[in-house]
mmCIF file of C-alpha atoms in Angstrom:
data_model
loop_
_atom_site.group_PDB
_atom_site.id
_atom_site.type_symbol
_atom_site.label_atom_id
_atom_site.label_comp_id
_atom_site.label_asym_id
_atom_site.label_seq_id
_atom_site.Cartn_x
_atom_site.Cartn_y
_atom_site.Cartn_z
ATOM 1 C CA MET A 1 -3.391 2.165 7.737
ATOM 2 C CA SER A 2 -2.033 -1.036 7.736
ATOM 3 C CA CYS A 3 1.367 -1.797 5.791
ATOM 4 C CA GLU A 4 -0.804 -4.346 3.589
ATOM 5 C CA GLN A 5 -3.109 -2.081 2.599
ATOM 6 C CA MET A 6 -0.128 0.743 1.968
ATOM 7 C CA GLU A 7 1.478 -1.756 -0.529
ATOM 8 C CA LEU A 8 -2.138 -2.813 -2.385
ATOM 9 C CA LYS A 9 -2.042 0.799 -2.513
ATOM 10 C CA LEU A 10 1.689 0.479 -3.660
ATOM 11 C CA GLY A 11 0.910 -1.893 -6.588
ATOM 12 C CA LYS A 12 -1.435 0.744 -8.135
ATOM 13 C CA LEU A 13 0.737 3.653 -8.127
ATOM 14 C CA LEU A 14 4.228 1.958 -8.925
ATOM 15 C CA CYS A 15 4.349 0.262 -12.726
ATOM 16 C CA GLY A 16 6.665 -2.093 -13.477
ATOM 17 C CA GLY A 17 9.442 -3.589 -12.048
ATOM 18 C CA TYR A 18 9.623 -0.120 -9.244
ATOM 19 C CA PHE A 19 6.311 -2.774 -7.264
ATOM 20 C CA TRP A 20 9.163 -5.016 -6.494
ATOM 21 C CA LYS A 21 11.860 -2.395 -5.388
ATOM 22 C CA SER A 22 10.041 -1.516 -2.908
ATOM 23 C CA ARG A 23 8.947 -2.263 0.204
ATOM 24 C CA VAL A 24 6.554 -1.740 3.767
ATOM 25 C CA TYR A 25 7.006 -2.001 6.896
ATOM 26 C CA LEU A 26 7.220 -0.639 10.931
ATOM 27 C CA ASN A 27 9.914 0.620 12.019
ATOM 28 C CA ASN A 28 11.033 0.318 15.705
ATOM 29 C CA LYS A 29 8.974 3.115 16.741
ATOM 30 C CA GLN A 30 6.090 1.058 14.778
ATOM 31 C CA VAL A 31 5.915 4.089 12.424
ATOM 32 C CA MET A 32 4.986 1.994 9.173
ATOM 33 C CA VAL A 33 7.931 3.258 6.574
ATOM 34 C CA VAL A 34 7.824 3.041 2.856
ATOM 35 C CA ARG A 35 10.681 2.573 1.050
ATOM 36 C CA ILE A 36 11.681 3.100 -2.160
ATOM 37 C CA ASP A 37 14.028 2.201 -4.813
ATOM 38 C CA MET A 38 13.940 4.978 -7.356
ATOM 39 C CA HIS A 39 16.833 3.938 -10.324
ATOM 40 C CA GLY A 40 15.696 4.121 -13.186
ATOM 41 C CA MET A 41 12.905 6.523 -12.579
ATOM 42 C CA ASN A 42 13.217 9.891 -14.257
ATOM 43 C CA ARG A 43 12.382 13.008 -12.214
ATOM 44 C CA ASP A 44 8.415 13.750 -13.502
ATOM 45 C CA GLU A 45 8.340 9.658 -12.723
ATOM 46 C CA ALA A 46 9.790 10.018 -9.508
ATOM 47 C CA TYR A 47 8.171 13.142 -8.534
ATOM 48 C CA ARG A 48 4.611 11.549 -9.640
ATOM 49 C CA THR A 49 5.132 8.128 -7.244
ATOM 50 C CA ILE A 50 5.967 10.302 -4.124
ATOM 51 C CA THR A 51 3.040 12.036 -4.227
ATOM 52 C CA GLY A 52 1.122 9.793 -5.489
ATOM 53 C CA ILE A 53 2.429 7.891 -1.866
ATOM 54 C CA LEU A 54 1.578 11.461 0.385
ATOM 55 C CA ASN A 55 -2.079 10.714 -0.703
ATOM 56 C CA ALA A 56 -2.369 7.621 -0.441
ATOM 57 C CA ASN A 57 -1.587 7.257 3.618
ATOM 58 C CA LYS A 58 -3.427 10.133 5.515
ATOM 59 C CA GLY A 59 -2.019 8.810 8.568
ATOM 60 C CA LYS A 60 1.578 9.492 9.876
ATOM 61 C CA PHE A 61 4.810 7.444 7.828
ATOM 62 C CA ILE A 62 8.213 8.114 6.618
ATOM 63 C CA ILE A 63 9.262 7.930 3.106
ATOM 64 C CA ASP A 64 12.221 5.993 2.804
ATOM 65 C CA VAL A 65 13.641 7.497 -0.804
ATOM 66 C CA ILE A 66 16.878 5.555 -2.516
ATOM 67 C CA HIS A 67 17.818 7.676 -5.760
ATOM 68 C CA GLY A 68 22.065 7.401 -6.108
ATOM 69 C CA TYR A 69 23.916 9.681 -5.760
ATOM 70 C CA ASN A 70 27.332 7.960 -7.584
ATOM 71 C CA HIS A 71 25.375 8.218 -11.644
ATOM 72 C CA GLY A 72 23.451 12.441 -10.759
ATOM 73 C CA THR A 73 22.216 13.726 -8.857
ATOM 74 C CA VAL A 74 18.528 15.014 -10.277
ATOM 75 C CA LEU A 75 16.429 12.407 -8.223
ATOM 76 C CA LYS A 76 18.582 13.919 -4.877
ATOM 77 C CA ASN A 77 17.728 17.639 -5.945
ATOM 78 C CA MET A 78 13.915 17.151 -6.241
ATOM 79 C CA ILE A 79 13.592 16.013 -3.452
ATOM 80 C CA GLN A 80 15.563 18.076 -1.680
ATOM 81 C CA ASN A 81 14.408 21.140 -3.205
ATOM 82 C CA ASP A 82 11.601 21.169 -5.508
ATOM 83 C CA LEU A 83 9.687 18.956 -3.429
ATOM 84 C CA ARG A 84 6.787 20.836 -1.862
ATOM 85 C CA HIS A 85 3.704 18.826 0.446
ATOM 86 C CA ARG A 86 1.350 20.429 3.892
ATOM 87 C CA ARG A 87 1.849 17.410 4.978
ATOM 88 C CA ILE A 88 5.737 17.237 4.850
ATOM 89 C CA THR A 89 6.887 17.866 8.147
ATOM 90 C CA LYS A 90 11.457 16.648 7.371
ATOM 91 C CA LYS A 91 13.848 16.141 5.022
ATOM 92 C CA GLU A 92 17.577 14.551 5.701
ATOM 93 C CA ASN A 93 19.773 12.663 3.856
ATOM 94 C CA CYS A 94 20.414 9.547 5.585
ATOM 95 C CA PHE A 95 24.048 9.708 7.735
ATOM 96 C CA TYR A 96 25.387 6.457 6.193
ATOM 97 C CA ASN A 97 24.448 6.769 2.150
ATOM 98 C CA GLN A 98 24.107 10.009 0.193
ATOM 99 C CA GLY A 99 22.168 8.290 -2.575
ATOM 100 C CA GLU A 100 18.876 7.675 -0.036
ATOM 101 C CA THR A 101 16.233 10.097 1.802
ATOM 102 C CA MET A 102 14.298 10.348 4.891
ATOM 103 C CA ILE A 103 11.200 12.083 4.279
ATOM 104 C CA GLU A 104 8.884 12.466 7.468
ATOM 105 C CA VAL A 105 5.500 12.852 6.961
ATOM 106 C CA CYS A 106 2.465 13.828 9.953
ATOM 107 C CA ALA A 107 -0.949 13.039 9.980
ATOM 108 C CA ALA A 108 -3.747 14.678 7.861
#
């Protein structure tokens, strides 16, 4: 799937202003990265959004989730502890930003 195709799917998944807080690009290893800012989402909205992204693309990619840290850790805890999916191979906090988590996703 191309970045443009993923952006079209994101437009259907994300309502309101959240689409404008997302970005799809290729990193330096030519792996697709879906970066989404979840500030303002509640736990259930964030969970549904991430699982929707996981199901929208069948290839290998990375979800870069900006969930925040200073005003609560509900989203961070949900991603680190409660989010389960058979395609998630690795979840790690960004070493320079505690309010960001990288989720590596394998191909279906």
